[in-house]
Coordinates of C-alpha atoms in Angstrom, one line a residue:
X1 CA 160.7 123.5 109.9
X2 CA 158.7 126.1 107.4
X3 CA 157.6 124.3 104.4
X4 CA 157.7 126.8 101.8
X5 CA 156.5 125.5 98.5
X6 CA 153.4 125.2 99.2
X7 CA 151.1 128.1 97.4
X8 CA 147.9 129.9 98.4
X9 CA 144.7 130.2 96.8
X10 CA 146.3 133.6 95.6
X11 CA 149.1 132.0 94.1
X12 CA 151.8 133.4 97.0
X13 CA 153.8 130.9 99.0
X14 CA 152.6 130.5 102.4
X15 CA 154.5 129.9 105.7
X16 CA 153.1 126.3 107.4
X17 CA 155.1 124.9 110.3
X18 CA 154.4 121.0 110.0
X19 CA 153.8 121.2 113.8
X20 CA 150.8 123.2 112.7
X21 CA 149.9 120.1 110.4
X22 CA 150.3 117.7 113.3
X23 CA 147.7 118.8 115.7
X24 CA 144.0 120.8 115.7
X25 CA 144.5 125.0 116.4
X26 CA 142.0 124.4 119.3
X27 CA 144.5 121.7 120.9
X28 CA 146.0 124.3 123.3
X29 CA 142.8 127.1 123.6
X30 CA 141.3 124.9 126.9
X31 CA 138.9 128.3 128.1
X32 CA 136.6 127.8 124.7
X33 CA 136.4 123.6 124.9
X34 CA 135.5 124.2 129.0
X35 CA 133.2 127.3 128.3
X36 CA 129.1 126.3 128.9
X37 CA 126.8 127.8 126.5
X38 CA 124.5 130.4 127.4
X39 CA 120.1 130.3 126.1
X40 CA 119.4 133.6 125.6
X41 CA 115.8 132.2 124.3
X42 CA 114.6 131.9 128.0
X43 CA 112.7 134.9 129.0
X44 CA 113.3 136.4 125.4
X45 CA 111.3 139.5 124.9
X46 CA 111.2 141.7 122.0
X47 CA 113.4 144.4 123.5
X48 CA 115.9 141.6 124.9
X49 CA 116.0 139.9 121.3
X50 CA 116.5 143.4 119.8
X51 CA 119.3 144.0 122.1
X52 CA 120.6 140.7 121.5
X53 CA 120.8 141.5 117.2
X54 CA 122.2 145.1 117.8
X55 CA 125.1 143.6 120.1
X56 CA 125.7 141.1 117.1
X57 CA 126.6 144.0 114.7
X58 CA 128.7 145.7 116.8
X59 CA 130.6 142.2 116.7
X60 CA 129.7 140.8 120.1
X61 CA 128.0 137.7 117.9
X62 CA 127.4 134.9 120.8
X63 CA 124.4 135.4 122.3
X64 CA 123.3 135.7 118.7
X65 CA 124.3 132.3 117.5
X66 CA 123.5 130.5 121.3
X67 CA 119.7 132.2 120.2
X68 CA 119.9 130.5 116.6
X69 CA 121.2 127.3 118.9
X70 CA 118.0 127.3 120.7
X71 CA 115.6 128.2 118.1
X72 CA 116.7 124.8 116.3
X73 CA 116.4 122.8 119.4
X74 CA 113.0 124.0 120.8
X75 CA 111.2 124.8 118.0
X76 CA 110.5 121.4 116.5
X77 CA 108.9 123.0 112.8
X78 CA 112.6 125.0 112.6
X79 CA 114.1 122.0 113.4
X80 CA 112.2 119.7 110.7
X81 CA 112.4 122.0 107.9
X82 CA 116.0 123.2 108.3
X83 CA 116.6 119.3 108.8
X84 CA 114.8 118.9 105.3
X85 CA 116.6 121.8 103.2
X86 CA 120.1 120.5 104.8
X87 CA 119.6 116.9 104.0
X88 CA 118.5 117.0 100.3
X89 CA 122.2 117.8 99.5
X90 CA 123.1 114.4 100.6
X91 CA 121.0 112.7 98.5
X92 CA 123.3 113.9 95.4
X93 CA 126.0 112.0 94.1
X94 CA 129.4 114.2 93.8
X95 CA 132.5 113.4 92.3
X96 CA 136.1 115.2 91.8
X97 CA 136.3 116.8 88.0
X98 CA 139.5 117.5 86.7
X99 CA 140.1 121.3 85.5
X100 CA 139.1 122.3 81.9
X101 CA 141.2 120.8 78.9
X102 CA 142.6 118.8 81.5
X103 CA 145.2 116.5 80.2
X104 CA 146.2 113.3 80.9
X105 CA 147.6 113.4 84.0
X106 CA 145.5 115.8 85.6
X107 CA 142.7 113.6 84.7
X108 CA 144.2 110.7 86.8
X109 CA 145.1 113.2 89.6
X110 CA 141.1 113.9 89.8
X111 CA 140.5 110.3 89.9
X112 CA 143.5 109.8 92.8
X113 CA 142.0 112.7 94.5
X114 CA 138.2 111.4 94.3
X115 CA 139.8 108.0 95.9
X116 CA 141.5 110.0 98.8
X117 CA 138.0 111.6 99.5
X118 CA 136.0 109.1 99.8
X119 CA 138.8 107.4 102.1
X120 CA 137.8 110.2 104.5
X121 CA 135.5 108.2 107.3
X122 CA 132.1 109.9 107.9
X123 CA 132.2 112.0 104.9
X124 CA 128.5 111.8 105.0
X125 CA 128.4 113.6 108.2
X126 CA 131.2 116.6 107.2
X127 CA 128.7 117.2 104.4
X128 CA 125.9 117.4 106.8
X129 CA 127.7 119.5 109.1
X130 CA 128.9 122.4 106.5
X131 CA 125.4 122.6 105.8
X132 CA 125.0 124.0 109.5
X133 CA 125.7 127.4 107.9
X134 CA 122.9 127.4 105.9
X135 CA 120.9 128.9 108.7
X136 CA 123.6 129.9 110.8
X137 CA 125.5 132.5 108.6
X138 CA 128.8 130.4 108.8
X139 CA 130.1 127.1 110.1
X140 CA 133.7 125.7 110.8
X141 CA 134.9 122.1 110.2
X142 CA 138.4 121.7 112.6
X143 CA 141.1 119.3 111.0
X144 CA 142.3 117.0 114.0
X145 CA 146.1 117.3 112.4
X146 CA 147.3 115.6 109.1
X147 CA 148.6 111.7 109.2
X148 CA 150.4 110.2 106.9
X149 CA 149.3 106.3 105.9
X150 CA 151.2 104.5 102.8
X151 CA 152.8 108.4 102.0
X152 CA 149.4 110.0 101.5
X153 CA 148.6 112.9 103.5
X154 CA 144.4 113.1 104.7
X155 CA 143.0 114.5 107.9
X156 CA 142.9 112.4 111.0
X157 CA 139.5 114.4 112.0
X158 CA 137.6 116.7 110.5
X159 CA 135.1 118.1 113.7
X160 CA 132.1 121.0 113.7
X161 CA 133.0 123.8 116.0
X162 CA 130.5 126.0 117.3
X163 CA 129.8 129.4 115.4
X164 CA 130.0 131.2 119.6
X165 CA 133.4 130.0 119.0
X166 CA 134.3 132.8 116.4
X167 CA 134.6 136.2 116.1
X168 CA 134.6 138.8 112.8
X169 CA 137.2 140.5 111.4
X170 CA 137.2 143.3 108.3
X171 CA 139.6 144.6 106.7
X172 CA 139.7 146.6 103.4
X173 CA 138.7 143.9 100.8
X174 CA 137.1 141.4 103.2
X175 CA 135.7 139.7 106.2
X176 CA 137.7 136.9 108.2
X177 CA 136.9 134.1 111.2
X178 CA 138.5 134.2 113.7
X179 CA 138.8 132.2 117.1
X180 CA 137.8 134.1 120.4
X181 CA 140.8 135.1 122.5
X182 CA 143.2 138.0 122.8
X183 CA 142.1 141.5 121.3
X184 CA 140.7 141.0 117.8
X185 CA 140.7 137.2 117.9
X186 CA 143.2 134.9 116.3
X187 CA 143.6 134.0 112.7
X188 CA 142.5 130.8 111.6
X189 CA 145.2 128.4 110.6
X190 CA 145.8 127.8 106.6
X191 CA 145.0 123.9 105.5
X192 CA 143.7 123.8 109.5
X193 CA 139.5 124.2 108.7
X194 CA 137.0 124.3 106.4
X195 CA 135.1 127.9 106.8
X196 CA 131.7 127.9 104.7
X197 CA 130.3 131.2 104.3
X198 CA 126.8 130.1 103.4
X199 CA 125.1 133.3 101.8
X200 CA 121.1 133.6 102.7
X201 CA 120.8 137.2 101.6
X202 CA 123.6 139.6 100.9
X203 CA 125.2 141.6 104.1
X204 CA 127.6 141.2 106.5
X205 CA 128.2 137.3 108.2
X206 CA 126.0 138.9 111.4
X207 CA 123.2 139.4 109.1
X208 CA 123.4 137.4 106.5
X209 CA 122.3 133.9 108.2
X210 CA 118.7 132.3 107.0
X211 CA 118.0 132.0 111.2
X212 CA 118.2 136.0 111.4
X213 CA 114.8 136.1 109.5
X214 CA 113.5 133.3 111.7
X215 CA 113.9 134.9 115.2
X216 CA 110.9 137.3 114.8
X217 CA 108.7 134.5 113.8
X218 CA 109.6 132.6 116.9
X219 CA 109.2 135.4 119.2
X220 CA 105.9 135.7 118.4
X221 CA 105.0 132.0 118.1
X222 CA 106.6 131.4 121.5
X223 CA 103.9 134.4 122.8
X224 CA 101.3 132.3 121.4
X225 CA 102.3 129.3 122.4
X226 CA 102.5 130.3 126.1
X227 CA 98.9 132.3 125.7
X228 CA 97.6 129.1 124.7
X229 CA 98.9 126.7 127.5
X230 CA 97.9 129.6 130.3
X231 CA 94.1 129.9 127.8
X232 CA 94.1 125.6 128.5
X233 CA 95.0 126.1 132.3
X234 CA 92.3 128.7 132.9
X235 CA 89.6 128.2 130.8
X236 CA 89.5 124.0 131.0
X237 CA 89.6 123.8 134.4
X238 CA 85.8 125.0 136.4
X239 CA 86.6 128.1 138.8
X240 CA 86.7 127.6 142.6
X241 CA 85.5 130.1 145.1
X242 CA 86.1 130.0 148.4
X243 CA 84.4 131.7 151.1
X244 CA 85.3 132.6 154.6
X245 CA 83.8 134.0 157.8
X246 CA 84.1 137.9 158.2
X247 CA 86.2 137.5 161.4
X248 CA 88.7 134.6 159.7
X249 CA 92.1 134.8 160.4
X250 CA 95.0 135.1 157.9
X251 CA 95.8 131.2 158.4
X252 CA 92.1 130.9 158.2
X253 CA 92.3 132.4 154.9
X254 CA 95.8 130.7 153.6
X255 CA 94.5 127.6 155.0
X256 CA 91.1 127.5 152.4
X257 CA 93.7 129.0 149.6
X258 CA 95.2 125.5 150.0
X259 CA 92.5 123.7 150.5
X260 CA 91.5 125.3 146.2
X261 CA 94.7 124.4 145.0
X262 CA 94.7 120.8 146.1
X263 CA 91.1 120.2 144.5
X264 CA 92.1 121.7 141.5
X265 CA 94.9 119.1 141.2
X266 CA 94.3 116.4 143.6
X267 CA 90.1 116.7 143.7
X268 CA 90.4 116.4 147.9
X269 CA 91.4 119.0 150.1
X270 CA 90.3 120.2 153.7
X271 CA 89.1 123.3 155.1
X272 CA 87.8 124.7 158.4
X273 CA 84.6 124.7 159.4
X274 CA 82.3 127.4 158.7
X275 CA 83.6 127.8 155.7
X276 CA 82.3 127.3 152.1
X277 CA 84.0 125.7 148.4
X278 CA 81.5 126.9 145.3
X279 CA 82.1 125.4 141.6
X280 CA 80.9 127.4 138.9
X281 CA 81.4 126.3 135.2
X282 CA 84.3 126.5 133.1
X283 CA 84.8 129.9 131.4
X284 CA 84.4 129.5 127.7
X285 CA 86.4 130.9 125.5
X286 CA 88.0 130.9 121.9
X287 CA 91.9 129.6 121.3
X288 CA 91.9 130.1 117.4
X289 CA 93.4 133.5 118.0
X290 CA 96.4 131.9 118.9
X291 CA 96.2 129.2 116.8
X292 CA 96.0 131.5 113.9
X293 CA 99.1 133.3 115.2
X294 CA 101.2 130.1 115.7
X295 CA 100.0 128.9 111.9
X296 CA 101.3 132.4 110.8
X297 CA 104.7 131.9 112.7
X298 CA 105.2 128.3 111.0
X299 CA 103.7 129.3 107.9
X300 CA 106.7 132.7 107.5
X301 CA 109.5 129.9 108.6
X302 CA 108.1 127.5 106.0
X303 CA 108.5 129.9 103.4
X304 CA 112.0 131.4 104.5
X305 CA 113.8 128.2 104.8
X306 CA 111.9 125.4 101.7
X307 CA 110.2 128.8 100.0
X308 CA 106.7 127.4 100.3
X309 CA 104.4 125.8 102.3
X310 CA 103.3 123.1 100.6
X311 CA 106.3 120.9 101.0
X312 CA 105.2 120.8 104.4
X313 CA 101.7 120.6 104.9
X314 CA 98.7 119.7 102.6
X315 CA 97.3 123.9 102.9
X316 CA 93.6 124.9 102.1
X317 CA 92.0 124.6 98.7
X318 CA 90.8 122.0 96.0
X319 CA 94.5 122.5 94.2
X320 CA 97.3 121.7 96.4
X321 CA 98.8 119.3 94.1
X322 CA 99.6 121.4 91.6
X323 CA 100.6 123.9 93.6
X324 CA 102.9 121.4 95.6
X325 CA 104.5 120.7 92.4
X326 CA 105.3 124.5 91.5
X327 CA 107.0 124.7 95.3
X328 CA 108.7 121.8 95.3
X329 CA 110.2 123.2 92.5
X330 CA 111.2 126.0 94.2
X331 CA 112.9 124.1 96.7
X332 CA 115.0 122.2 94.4
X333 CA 116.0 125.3 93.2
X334 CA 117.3 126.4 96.7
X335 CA 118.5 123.0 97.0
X336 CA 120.7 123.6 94.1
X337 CA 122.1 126.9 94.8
X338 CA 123.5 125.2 98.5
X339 CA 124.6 122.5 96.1
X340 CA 127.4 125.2 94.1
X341 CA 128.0 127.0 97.4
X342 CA 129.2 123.9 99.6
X343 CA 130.9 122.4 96.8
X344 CA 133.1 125.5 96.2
X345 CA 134.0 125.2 100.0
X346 CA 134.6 121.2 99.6
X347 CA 136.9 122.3 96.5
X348 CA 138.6 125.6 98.0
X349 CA 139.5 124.5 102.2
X350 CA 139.2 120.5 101.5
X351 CA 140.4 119.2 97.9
X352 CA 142.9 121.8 97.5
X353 CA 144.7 121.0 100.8
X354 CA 144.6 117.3 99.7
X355 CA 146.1 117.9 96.6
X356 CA 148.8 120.0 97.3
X357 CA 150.3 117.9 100.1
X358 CA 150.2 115.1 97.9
X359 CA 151.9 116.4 95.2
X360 CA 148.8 116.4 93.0
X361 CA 148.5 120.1 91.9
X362 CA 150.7 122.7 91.5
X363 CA 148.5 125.7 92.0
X364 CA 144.5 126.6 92.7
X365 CA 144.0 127.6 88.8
X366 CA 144.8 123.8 87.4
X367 CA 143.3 122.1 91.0
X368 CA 140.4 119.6 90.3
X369 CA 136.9 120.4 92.0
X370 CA 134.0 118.8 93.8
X371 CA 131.0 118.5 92.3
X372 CA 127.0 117.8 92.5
X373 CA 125.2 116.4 90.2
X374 CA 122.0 118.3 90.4
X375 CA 120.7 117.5 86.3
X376 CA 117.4 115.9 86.3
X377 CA 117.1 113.0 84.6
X378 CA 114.7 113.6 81.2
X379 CA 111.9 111.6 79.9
X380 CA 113.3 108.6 78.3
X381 CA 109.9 107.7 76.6
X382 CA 110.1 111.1 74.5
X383 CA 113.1 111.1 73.7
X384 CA 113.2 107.6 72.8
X385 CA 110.1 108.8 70.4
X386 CA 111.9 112.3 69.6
X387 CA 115.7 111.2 68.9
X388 CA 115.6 108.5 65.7
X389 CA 113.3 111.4 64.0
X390 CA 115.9 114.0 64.4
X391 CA 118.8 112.1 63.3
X392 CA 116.5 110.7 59.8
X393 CA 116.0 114.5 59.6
X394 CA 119.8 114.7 59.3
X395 CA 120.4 116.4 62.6
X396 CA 123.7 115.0 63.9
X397 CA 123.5 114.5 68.1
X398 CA 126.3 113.1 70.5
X399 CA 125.9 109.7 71.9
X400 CA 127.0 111.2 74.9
X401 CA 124.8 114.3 75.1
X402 CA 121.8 111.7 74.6
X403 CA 122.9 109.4 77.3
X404 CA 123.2 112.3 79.9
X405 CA 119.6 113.5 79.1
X406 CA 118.1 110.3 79.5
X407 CA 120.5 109.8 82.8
X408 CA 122.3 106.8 81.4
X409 CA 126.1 106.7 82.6
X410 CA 129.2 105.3 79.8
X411 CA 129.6 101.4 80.4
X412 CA 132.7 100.6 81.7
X413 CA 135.6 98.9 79.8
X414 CA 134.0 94.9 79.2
X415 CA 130.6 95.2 80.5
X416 CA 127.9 93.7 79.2
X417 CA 126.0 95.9 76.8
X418 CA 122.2 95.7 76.1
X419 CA 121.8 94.7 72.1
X420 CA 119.1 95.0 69.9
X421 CA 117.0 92.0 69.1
X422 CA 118.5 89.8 66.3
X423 CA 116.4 90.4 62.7
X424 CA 113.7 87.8 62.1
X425 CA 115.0 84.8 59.7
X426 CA 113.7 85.1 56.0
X427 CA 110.3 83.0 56.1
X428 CA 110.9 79.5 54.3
X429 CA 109.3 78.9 51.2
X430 CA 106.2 76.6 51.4
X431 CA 106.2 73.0 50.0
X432 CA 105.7 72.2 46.7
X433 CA 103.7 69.2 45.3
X434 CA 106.6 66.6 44.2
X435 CA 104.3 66.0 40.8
X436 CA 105.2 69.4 39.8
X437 CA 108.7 70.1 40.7
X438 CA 110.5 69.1 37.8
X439 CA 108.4 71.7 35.6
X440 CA 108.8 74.6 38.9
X441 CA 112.6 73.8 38.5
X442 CA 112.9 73.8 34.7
X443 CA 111.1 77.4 35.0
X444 CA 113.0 78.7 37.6
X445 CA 116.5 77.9 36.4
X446 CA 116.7 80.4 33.8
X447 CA 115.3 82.8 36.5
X448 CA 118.7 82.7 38.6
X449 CA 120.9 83.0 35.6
X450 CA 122.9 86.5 36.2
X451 CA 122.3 87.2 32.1
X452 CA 120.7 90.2 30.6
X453 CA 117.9 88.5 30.1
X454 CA 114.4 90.1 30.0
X455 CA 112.7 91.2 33.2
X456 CA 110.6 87.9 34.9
X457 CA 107.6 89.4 34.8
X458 CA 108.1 89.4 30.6
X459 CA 109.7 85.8 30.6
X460 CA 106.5 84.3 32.8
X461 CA 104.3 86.0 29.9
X462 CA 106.1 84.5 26.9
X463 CA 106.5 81.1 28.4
X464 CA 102.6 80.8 29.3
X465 CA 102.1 82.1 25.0
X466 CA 103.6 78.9 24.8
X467 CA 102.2 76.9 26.4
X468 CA 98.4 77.6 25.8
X469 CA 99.6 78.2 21.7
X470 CA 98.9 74.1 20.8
X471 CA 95.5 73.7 22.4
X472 CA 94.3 77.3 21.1
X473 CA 95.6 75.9 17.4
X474 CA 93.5 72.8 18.2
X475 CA 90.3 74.8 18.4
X476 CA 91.0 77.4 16.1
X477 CA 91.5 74.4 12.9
X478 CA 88.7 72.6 14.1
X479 CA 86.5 75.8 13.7
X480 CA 88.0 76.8 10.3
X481 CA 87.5 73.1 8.6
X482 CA 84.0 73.7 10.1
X483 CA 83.4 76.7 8.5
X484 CA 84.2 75.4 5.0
X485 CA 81.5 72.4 5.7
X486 CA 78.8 74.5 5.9
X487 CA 76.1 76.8 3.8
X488 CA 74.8 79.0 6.6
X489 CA 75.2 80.4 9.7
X490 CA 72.3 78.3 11.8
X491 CA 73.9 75.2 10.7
X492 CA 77.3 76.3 11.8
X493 CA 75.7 77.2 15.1
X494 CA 74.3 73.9 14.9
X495 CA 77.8 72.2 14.2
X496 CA 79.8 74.1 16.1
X497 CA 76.8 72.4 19.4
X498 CA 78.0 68.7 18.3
X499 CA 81.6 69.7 18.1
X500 CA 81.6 71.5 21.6
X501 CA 81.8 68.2 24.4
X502 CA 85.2 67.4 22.2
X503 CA 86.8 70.6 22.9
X504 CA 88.5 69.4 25.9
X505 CA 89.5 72.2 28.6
X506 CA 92.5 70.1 30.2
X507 CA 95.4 71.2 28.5
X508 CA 94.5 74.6 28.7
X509 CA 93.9 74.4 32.5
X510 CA 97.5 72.5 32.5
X511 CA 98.8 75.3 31.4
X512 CA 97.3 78.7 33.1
X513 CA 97.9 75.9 36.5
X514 CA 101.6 76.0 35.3
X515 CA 101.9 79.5 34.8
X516 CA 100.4 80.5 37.8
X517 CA 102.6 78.1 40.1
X518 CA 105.7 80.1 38.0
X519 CA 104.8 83.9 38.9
X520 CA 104.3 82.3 42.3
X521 CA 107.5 81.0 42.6
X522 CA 109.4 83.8 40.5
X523 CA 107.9 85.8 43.3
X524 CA 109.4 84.2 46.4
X525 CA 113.2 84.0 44.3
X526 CA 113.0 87.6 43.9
X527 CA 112.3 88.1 47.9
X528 CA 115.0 85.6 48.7
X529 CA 117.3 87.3 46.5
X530 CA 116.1 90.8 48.3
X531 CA 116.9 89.2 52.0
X532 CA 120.6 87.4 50.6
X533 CA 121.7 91.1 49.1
X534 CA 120.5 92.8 52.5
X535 CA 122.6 90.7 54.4

C-alpha cells in the first residue's frame, strides 16, 4: 500500500510503501553487513596515501574513509581531540521550538514532539554518533523500521553505518548518498536515515571532511614515530662485534650471528671456540629531531580540529593563560557552528519524520525544529548593579530579556518564588516619664487634629511664648518697682545684687524642659504619620 499524503521537504508528495517503514534498507543488502574492512594505514607511504586521495575523487571513496578509520584508532592525539570537539555538543541542552508566530496548537505540537524525542532510548549516543561526520565528511544514522506503541509512530533503532558503506552521486543541483551495490549505487530510502553532511571547508563530500587535512600530519608523524623507536633500538643498546677465524665456515659464521642476537636480548649465548664477542659503547646520538617533528604533527592536528593548541597542552611562555582563554574561545566558537549544523540534520531527517507520521505538521515550512542552546550565561553581579539604574533612567527592559541574560529560566505555574525581604517595622517610640505625660498629651492633641491649623514647628513656638511669659513678667516688675526706688545707677547695681538669689530659675527651666519634650515628640508624630501614609 503507497501512502500518499505524506509531503517532502520540497513540498511534493512522496511515494513510501509502509513495508519500507517496517524494516531497515540494509535488512536484505547481506554482502556490505559480511564485508571486512580494509587498513590502508599499514605500510602507508606518501605515494600510496596520494593514490589513495586521488581514487577518492574519482568516487572510489573506501579506502579513503577505512584511512580516516584508522587514523582515529591509532593515533591516540586524533582520537582525544576529535573526542573533545564531538563531545562538547552534548553538554548543551536542546529542545523542540515551535515555528515562528506559531499559534496555539503548533505550540503544543512542539511540546508533543519534544516528549516523543526524548522517548527515543540512547538519544545521547545518536547525538554522539552524527557528530562522526565532523571529521569524516558525512555520517549515516539507519532507522531499524518504524513501530507503533499507544498510536504514535518512533523508530525502533536508530544505528551508525559506516561512511565505506556509501557511495556519491551528482547530479545538476546536488550531491546524494548512496549505498554500495549495482552501477551507481542505490538511493537512500525517504524517512529511512539521518544523512549529516558536516561541512569542514567547502568542496565536494570527498574533500570536504576535517580528517582530509589530518592525513598529511599523520604520515609524517608515523615517519617519526618509527625513526624514533628504530633511533631507541640502535642507539640504547651497546654494539656487539663478533669475530671469526679466517677459515670459519658459513655455519661457523651463522652460528656466532646467533650467538649476538641472543645476548642482545637474552644476555647469554654460545659460540665456538676460537672465536671472539667485543662490546663497545652505546652510539650516542640526538632524538629531538624527531621529537620536534612529532610535536609539529600534533601541534597542525591540534589546530585543525579545537583551532588552537592551548586547549590541549600548557605550550611555552610566561602567558598561556591568557592565551588559553582567547583559544578556548575559539573552540566554543567551532563548537557552536557544529551545534546549527547537527541540529538542522536533527530537525530536517529526524523531527520532520516524527511529525508527519503523527499527524503533527502538515508541511516542512510550519514543522517545529531542534535546537541548542549555546547563549552564555552573563554576569549576574553587573547586571544586578547595571539594570535598576537603567530602568530609574526611564529605559523600559523586558523581564524576560533580563532573565535570559542572567540565565534564569520562567518559574513554572505554582512554584515557589524567591521574595524580597519584608520592610523593617517603624521604630517604636521611646518611653516617656509617667510625671510628664498628661502635659506631652495635652500638647500633642491639637497636633493630630486634620485642621488648617498653623504648621507645628509655629504652634511649638507660640506655646513655649506662653509659657515662659509669667516668670519673665515676674522679673521684669520686680526690676521696674526697683528702678523707681532708687537715685543712681551704683545703688541700683547694688539693689538689683540683693534682689538676685530671689529670682528663682525654676519655672523658667519648667518651661524650656516642656517645650523641648514637645518638638521632641511633634517630631516622632510627624515620622509616624510619614510611615502610616507610605503604607
Amino acid at each position: 500500500m503507497v501512502m500518499t499524503s505524506i509531503l517532502g521537504l520540497d513540498g511534493k508528495p512522496m511515494k513510501i510503501d509502509k513495508a519500507t517503514l517496517a524494516e531497515p534498507q540494509t535488512a536484505k543488502l547481506l554482502g556490505l553487513h559480511h564485508e571486512f574492512q580494509g587498513h590502508p594505514s599499514r605500510g602507508l607511504t606518501p605515494s600510496k596515501l596520494a593514490t589513495i586521495l586521488d581514487e577518492a575523487e574519482r568516487g572510489n571513496m573506501q579506502a579513503q574513509f577505512e584511512l580516516y578509520e584508522d587514523i582515529e584508532e591509532k593515533d591516540g592525539h586524533v582520537y582525544a581531540e576529535m573526542g573533545k570537539r564531538r563531545r562538547a555538543l552534548l553538554s548543551l541542552p536542546g529542545e523542540v521550538v515551535p515555528p515562528p508566530n506559531a499559534s496555539e496548537k503548533e505550540k503544543d505540537n512542539a511540546r508533543v514532539l519534544g516528549e516523543l524525542l526524548h522517548a527515543i532510548d540512547d538519544f545521547d549516543d545518536v547525538l554522539f554518533d552524527i557528530t562522526d561526520a565532523i571529521g569524516k565528511g558525512f555520517a549515516c544514522l539507519e532507522f531499524g523500521g518504524w513501530s507503533r506503541t499507544q498510536g504514535e509512530r518512533l523508530p525502533l533503532s536508530i544505528t551508525h553505518r559506516p561512511q565505506s558503506w556509501f557511495v556519491t552521486y551528482r547530479d545538476t543541483t546536488e550531491q546524494h548518498l548512496r549505498l554500495r551495490g549495482p552501477v551507481g549505487g542505490e538511493p537512500l530510502n525517504p524517512f529511512g536515515w539521518i544523512v549529516h553532511k558536516h561541512k569542514a571547508k567547502s568542496g565536494y563530500l570527498e574533500r570536504s571532511a576535517l580528517f582530509r587535512v589530518l592525513v598529511w600530519p599523520y604520515l609524517f608523524k608515523n615517519y617519526s614515530v618509527g625513526d624514533l623507536a628504530e633511533f631507541l633500538e640502535i642507539y640504547g643498546i651497546p654494539m656487539r662485534l663478533g669475530k671469526y677465524p679466517g677459515g670459519a665456515s658459513n655455519d661457523e659464521k651463522l652460528t656466532l650471528l646467533r650467538a649476538l642476537a641472543q645476548i642482545g636480548h637474552n644476555a647469554a649465548g654460545i659460540i665456538p671456540a676460537g672465536m671472539e664477542v667485543d662490546f663497545h659503547n652505546a652510539t650516542t646520538g640526538d632524538p629531538d629531531a624527531y621529537n620536534a617533528m612529532i610535536s609539529w604533527a600534533e601541534r597542525t592536528q591540534s589546530k585543525a580540529i579545537l583551532g588552537g593548541t592551548l586547549t590541549s597542552d600548557s605550550g611555552a611562555g610566561t602567558n598561556t593563560n591568557a592565551l588559553g582563554n582567547v583559544h578556548n574561545e575559539c573552540r566554543i566558537d567551532l563548537r557552536d557552528a557544529d551545534a546549527r549544523q547537527v541540529a538542522n540534520t536533527i530537525s530536517r531527517d529526524l523531527i520532520y519524520p516524527i511529525a508527519i507520521l503523527n499527524g503533527l505538521t502538515a508541511d516542512w515550512r510550519r514543522c517545529p525544529r531542534y535546537q541548542f542552546d549555546v547563549s552564555q550565561p552573563e554576569d549576574l553581579s553587573a547586571h544586578a548593579e547595571a539594570l535598576p539604574k537603567l530602568v530609574a533612567m526611564g529605559y523600559r527592559i523586558g523581564r524576560q530579556w533580563a532573565q535570559e541574560k542572567v540565565g534564569i529560566p520562567e518559574p513554572e505555574e505554582g512554584e515557589d518564588i524567591l521574595m524580597p525581604p519584608a520592610a523593617p517595622a517603624a521604630p517604636k517610640p521611646l518611653p516617656i516619664a509617667d510625671e510628664q505625660q498628661a502635659t506631652l498629651n495635652a500638647v500633642l492633641r491639637p497636633l493630630k487634629q486634620k485642621t488648617a491649623d498653623p504648621q507645628p514647628p509655629q504652634q511649638m513656638l507660640d506655646q513655649l511664648a506662653d509659657n515662659l511669659s509669667q516668670p519673665i513678667d515676674q522679673w521684669i516688675n520686680a526690676v521696674r518697682e526697683l528702678a523707681h526706688q532708687v537715685s543712681s545707677l551704683d545703688e541700683l547695681r547694688d539693689r538689683l545684687l540683693e534682689l538676685y538669689p530671689a529670682m528663682t530659675l525654676d519655672d523658667y527651666a519648667a518651661a524650656m524642659r516642656d517645650g523641648l519634650a514637645t518638638a521632641n515628640l511633634a517630631g516622632r508624630n510627624e515620622v509616624f504619620d510619614e510611615s502610616e501614609r507610605l503604607r
